[in-house]
mmCIF file of C-alpha atoms in Angstrom:
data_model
loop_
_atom_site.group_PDB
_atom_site.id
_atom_site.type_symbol
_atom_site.label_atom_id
_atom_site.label_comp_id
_atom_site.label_asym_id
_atom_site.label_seq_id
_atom_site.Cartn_x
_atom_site.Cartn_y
_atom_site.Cartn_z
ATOM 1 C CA UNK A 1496 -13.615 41.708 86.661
ATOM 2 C CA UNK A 1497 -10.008 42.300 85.701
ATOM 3 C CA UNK A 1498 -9.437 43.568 82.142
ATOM 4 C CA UNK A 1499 -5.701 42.754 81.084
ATOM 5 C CA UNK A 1500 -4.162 43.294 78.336
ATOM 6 C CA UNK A 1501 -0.830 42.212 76.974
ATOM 7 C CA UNK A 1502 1.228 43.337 74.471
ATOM 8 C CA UNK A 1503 4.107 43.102 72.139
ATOM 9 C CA UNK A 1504 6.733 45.381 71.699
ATOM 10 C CA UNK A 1505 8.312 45.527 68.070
ATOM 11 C CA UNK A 1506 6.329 46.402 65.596
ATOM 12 C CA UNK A 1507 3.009 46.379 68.114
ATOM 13 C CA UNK A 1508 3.966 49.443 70.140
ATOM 14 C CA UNK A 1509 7.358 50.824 68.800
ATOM 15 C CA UNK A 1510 9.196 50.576 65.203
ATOM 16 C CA UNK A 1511 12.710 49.571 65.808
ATOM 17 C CA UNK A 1512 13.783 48.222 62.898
ATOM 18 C CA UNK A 1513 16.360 50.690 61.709
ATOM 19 C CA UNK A 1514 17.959 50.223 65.067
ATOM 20 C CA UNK A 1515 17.883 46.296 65.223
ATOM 21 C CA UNK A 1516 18.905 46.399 61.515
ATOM 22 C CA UNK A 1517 21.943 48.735 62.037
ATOM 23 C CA UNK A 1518 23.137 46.846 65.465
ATOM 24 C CA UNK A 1519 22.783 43.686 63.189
ATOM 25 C CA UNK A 1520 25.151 45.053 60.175
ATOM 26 C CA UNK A 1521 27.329 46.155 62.806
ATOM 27 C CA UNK A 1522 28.141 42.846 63.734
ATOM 28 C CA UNK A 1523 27.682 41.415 60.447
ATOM 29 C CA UNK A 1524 30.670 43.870 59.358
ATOM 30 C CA UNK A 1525 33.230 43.497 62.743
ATOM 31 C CA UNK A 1526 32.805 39.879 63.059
ATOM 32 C CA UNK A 1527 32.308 38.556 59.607
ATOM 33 C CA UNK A 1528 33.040 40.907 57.180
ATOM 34 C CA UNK A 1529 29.576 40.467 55.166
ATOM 35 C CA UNK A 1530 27.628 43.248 53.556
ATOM 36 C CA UNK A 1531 25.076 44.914 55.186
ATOM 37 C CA UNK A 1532 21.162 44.171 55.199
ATOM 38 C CA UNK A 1533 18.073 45.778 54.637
ATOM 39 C CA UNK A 1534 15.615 46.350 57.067
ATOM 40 C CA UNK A 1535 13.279 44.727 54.698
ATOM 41 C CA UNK A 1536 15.318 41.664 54.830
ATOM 42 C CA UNK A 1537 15.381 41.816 59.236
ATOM 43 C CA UNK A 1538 12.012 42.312 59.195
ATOM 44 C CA UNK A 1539 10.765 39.638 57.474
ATOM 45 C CA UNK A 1540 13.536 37.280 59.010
ATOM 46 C CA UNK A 1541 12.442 38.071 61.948
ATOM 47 C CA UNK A 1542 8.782 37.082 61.678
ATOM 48 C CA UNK A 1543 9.381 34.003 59.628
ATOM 49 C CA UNK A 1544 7.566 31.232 61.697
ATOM 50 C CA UNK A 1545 10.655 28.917 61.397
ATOM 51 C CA UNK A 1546 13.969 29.961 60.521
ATOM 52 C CA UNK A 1547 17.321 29.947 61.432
ATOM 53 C CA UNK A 1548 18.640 33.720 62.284
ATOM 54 C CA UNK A 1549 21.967 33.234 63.306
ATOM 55 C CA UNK A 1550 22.461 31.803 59.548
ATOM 56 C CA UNK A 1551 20.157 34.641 58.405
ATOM 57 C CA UNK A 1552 21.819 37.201 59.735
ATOM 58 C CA UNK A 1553 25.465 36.333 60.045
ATOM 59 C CA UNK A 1554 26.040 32.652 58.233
ATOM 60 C CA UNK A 1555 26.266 30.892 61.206
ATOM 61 C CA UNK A 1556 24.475 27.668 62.389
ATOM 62 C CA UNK A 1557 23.970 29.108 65.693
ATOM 63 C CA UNK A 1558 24.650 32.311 68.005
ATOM 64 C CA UNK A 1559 28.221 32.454 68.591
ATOM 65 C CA UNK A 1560 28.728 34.262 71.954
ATOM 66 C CA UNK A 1561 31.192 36.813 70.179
ATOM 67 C CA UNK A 1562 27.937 37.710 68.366
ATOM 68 C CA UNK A 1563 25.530 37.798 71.269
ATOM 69 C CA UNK A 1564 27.949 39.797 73.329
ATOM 70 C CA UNK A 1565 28.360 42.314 70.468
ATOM 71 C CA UNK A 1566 25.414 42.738 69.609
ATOM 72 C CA UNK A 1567 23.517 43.345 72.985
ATOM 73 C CA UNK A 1568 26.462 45.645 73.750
ATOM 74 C CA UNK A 1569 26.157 47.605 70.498
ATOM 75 C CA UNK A 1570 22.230 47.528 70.443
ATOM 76 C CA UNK A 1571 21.920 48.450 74.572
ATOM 77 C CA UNK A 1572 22.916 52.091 72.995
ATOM 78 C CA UNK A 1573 21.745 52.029 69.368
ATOM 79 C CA UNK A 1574 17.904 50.823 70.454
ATOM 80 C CA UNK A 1575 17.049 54.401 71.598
ATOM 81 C CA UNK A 1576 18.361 56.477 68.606
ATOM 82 C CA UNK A 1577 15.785 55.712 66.020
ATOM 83 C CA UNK A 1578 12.947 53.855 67.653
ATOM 84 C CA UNK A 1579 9.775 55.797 68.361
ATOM 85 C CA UNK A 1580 6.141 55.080 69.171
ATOM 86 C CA UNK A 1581 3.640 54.098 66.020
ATOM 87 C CA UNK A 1582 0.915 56.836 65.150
ATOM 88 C CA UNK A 1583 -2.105 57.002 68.054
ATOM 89 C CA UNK A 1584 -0.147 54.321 70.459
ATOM 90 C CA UNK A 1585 0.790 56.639 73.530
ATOM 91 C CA UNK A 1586 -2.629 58.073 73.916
ATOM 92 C CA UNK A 1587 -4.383 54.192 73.610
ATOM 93 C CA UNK A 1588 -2.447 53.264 75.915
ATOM 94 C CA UNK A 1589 -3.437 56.457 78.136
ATOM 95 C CA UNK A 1590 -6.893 55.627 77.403
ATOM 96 C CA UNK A 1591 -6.729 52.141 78.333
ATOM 97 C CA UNK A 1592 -4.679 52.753 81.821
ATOM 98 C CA UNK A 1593 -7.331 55.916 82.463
ATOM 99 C CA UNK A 1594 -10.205 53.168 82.368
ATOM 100 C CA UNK A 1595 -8.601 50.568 84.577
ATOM 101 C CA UNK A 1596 -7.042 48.178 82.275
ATOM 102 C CA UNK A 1597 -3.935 46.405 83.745
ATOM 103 C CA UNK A 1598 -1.237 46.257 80.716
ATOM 104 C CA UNK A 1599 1.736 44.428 80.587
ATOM 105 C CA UNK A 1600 4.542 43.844 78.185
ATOM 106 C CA UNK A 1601 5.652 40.156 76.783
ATOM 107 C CA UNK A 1602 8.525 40.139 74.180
ATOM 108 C CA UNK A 1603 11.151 37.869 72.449
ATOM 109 C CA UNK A 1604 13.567 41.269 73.286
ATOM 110 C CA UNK A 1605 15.936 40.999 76.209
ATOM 111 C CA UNK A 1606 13.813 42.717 79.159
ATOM 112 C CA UNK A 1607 16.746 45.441 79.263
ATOM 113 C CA UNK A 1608 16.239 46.535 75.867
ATOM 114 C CA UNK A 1609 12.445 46.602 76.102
ATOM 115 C CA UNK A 1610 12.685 48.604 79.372
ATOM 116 C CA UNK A 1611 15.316 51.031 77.863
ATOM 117 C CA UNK A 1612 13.378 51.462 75.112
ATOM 118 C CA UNK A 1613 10.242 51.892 76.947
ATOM 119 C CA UNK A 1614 11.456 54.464 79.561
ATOM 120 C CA UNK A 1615 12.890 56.652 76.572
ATOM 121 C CA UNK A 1616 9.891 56.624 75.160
ATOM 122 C CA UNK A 1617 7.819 58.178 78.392
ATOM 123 C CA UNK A 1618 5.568 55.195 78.751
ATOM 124 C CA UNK A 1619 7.127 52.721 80.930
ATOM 125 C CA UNK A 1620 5.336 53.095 83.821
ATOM 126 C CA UNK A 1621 2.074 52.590 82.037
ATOM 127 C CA UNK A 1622 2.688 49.083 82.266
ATOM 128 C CA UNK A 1623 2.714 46.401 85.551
ATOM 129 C CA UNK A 1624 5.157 44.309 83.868
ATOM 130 C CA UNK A 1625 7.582 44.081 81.360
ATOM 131 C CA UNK A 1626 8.940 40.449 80.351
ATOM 132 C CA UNK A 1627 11.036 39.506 78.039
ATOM 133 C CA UNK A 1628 12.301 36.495 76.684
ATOM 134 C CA UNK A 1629 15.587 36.004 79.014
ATOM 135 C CA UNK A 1630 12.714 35.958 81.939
ATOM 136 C CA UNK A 1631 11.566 32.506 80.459
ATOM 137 C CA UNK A 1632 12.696 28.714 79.446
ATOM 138 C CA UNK A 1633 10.762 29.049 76.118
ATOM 139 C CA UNK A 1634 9.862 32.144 74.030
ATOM 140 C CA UNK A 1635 6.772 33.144 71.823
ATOM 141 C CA UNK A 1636 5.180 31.527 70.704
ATOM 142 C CA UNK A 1637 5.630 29.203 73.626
ATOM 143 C CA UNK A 1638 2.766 30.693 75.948
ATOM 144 C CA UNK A 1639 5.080 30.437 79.122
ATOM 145 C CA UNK A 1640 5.712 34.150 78.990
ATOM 146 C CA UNK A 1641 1.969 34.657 78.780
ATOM 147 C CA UNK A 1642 0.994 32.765 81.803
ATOM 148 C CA UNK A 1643 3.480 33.997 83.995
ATOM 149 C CA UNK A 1644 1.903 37.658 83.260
ATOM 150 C CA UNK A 1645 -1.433 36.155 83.960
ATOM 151 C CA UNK A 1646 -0.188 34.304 86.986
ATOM 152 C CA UNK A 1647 1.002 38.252 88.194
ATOM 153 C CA UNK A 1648 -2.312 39.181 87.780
ATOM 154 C CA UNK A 1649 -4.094 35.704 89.932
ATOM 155 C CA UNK A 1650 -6.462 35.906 86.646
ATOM 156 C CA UNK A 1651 -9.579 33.971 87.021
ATOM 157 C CA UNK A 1652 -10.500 33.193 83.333
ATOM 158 C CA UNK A 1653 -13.997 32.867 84.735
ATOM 159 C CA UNK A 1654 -14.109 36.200 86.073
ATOM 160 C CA UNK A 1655 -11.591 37.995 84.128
ATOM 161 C CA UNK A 1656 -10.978 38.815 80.293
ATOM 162 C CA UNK A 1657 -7.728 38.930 78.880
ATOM 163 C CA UNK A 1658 -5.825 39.709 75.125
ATOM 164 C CA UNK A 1659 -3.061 39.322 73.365
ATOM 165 C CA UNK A 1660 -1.960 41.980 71.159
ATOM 166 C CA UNK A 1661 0.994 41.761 68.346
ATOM 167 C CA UNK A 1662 1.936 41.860 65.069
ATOM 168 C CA UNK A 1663 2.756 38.818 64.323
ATOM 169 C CA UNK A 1664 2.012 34.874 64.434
ATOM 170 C CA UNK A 1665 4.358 34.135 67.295
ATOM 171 C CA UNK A 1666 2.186 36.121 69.112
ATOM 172 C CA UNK A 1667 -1.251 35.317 68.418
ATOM 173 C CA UNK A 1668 -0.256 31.262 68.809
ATOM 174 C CA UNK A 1669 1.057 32.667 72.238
ATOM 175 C CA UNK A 1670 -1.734 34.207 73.056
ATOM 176 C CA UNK A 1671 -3.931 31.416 71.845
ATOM 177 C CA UNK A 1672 -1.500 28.535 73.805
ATOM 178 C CA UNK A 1673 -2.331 30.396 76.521
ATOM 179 C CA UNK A 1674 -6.403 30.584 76.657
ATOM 180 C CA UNK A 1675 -6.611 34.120 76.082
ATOM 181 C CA UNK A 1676 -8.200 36.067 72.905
ATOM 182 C CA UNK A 1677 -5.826 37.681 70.437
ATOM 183 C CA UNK A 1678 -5.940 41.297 68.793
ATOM 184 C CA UNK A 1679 -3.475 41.308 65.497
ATOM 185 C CA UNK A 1680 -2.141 44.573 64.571
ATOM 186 C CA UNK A 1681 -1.777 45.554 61.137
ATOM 187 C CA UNK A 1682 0.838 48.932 61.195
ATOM 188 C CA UNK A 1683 3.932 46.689 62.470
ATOM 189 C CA UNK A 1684 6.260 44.287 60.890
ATOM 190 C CA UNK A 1685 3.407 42.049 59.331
ATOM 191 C CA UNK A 1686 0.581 43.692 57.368
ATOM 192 C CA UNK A 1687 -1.308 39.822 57.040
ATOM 193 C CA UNK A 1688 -2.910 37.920 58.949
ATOM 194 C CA UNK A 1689 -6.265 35.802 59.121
ATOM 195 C CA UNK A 1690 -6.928 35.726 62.344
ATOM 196 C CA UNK A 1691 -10.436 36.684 64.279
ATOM 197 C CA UNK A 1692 -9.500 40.056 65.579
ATOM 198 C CA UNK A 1693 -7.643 41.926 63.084
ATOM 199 C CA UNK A 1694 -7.029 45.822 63.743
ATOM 200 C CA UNK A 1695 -5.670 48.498 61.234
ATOM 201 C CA UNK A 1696 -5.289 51.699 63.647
ATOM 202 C CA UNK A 1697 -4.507 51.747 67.900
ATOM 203 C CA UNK A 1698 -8.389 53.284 68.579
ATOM 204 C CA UNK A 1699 -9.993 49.961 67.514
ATOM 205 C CA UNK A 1700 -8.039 47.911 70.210
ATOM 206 C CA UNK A 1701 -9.963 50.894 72.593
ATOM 207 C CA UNK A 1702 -13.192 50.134 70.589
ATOM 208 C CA UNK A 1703 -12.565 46.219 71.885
ATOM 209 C CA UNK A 1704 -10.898 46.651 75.135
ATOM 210 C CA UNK A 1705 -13.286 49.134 76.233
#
């Protein structure tokens, strides 16, 4: 039996929100000439279940490619300044690769930023996998993302157990699309949630993995 488990990125694994935040402001200020945010404000834009960023964030409708193309190339070397593992993350996910457990990485991130970030961080290669949105059609909470990790793995959801672990709803309704249980986080970018498996510190997810 093949245990598997996926995760999230921001605010599951790593805090990056003073990076994102700062690459935002950056082209709030070149582009538009608008004030800068808080990361308060990003955060919770972020994880609203429907919302429009581009107006969020820069008082647009929709991404205009200007944007896009300053932001990824602003962020590509901001997203490794300030960004750094949560409390008790690198040694579960030791723990969990020690005892066999395939992991894998699913996030709305570009997989270039999630890799960079990863590698800098000394724990890319603990993961099979790392997928990000611009891999896909359809994002999380679309479980597309999800299934293709699965698919990686030929899992047999008769023979093999799998989670989803994140911070936020996007990611439990992916993991739940998808057929697979769900771990919610509590440390990241969302502190609520009522979902089945709820976890307030990285050593429970061992305590359910395992």
């Amino acid at each position: 039996m093949q245990k598997i488990v996926i995760f999230d990125m921001d605010g599951t694994l790593i805090d990056s929100k003073k990076d994102i935040t700062i690459s935002i402001n950056y082209v709030r200020q070149i582009n538009h000439k608008l004030p800068p945010l808080s990361e308060d404000f990003v955060v919770d834009a972020i994880n609203m279940y429907e919302r429009n960023l581009p107006y969020l964030f820069y008082k647009t409708e929709s991404y205009e490619q200007r944007d896009r193309e300053l932001f990824e190339k602003h962020y590509k070397e901001q997203c490794i300044e300030h960004s750094y593992l949560y409390d008790d993350v690198e040694e579960m996910l030791h723990v969990l690769k020690e005892n066999g457990v395939k992991m894998a990485i699913a996030t709305n991130a570009p997989t270039l930023f999630a890799r960079t970030m990863l590698e800098h961080l000394r724990v890319a290669d603990l993961f099979d996998e790392i997928m990000g949105a611009d891999r896909v059609k359809i994002s999380k909470p679309h479980p597309e993302m999800i299934k293709a990790i699965l698919d990686i793995y030929n899992y047999d959801e008769n023979n093999d157990r799998a989670w989803m672990v994140g911070d936020n709803s996007k990611d439990m309704e992916s993991g739940e699309n998808a057929g697979i249980e769900t771990i919610f986080v509590t440390w990241g970018f969302s502190a609520n949630g009522n979902y089945k498996s709820i976890v307030k510190e990285p050593k429970e997810i061992l305590n359910i993995i395992l």
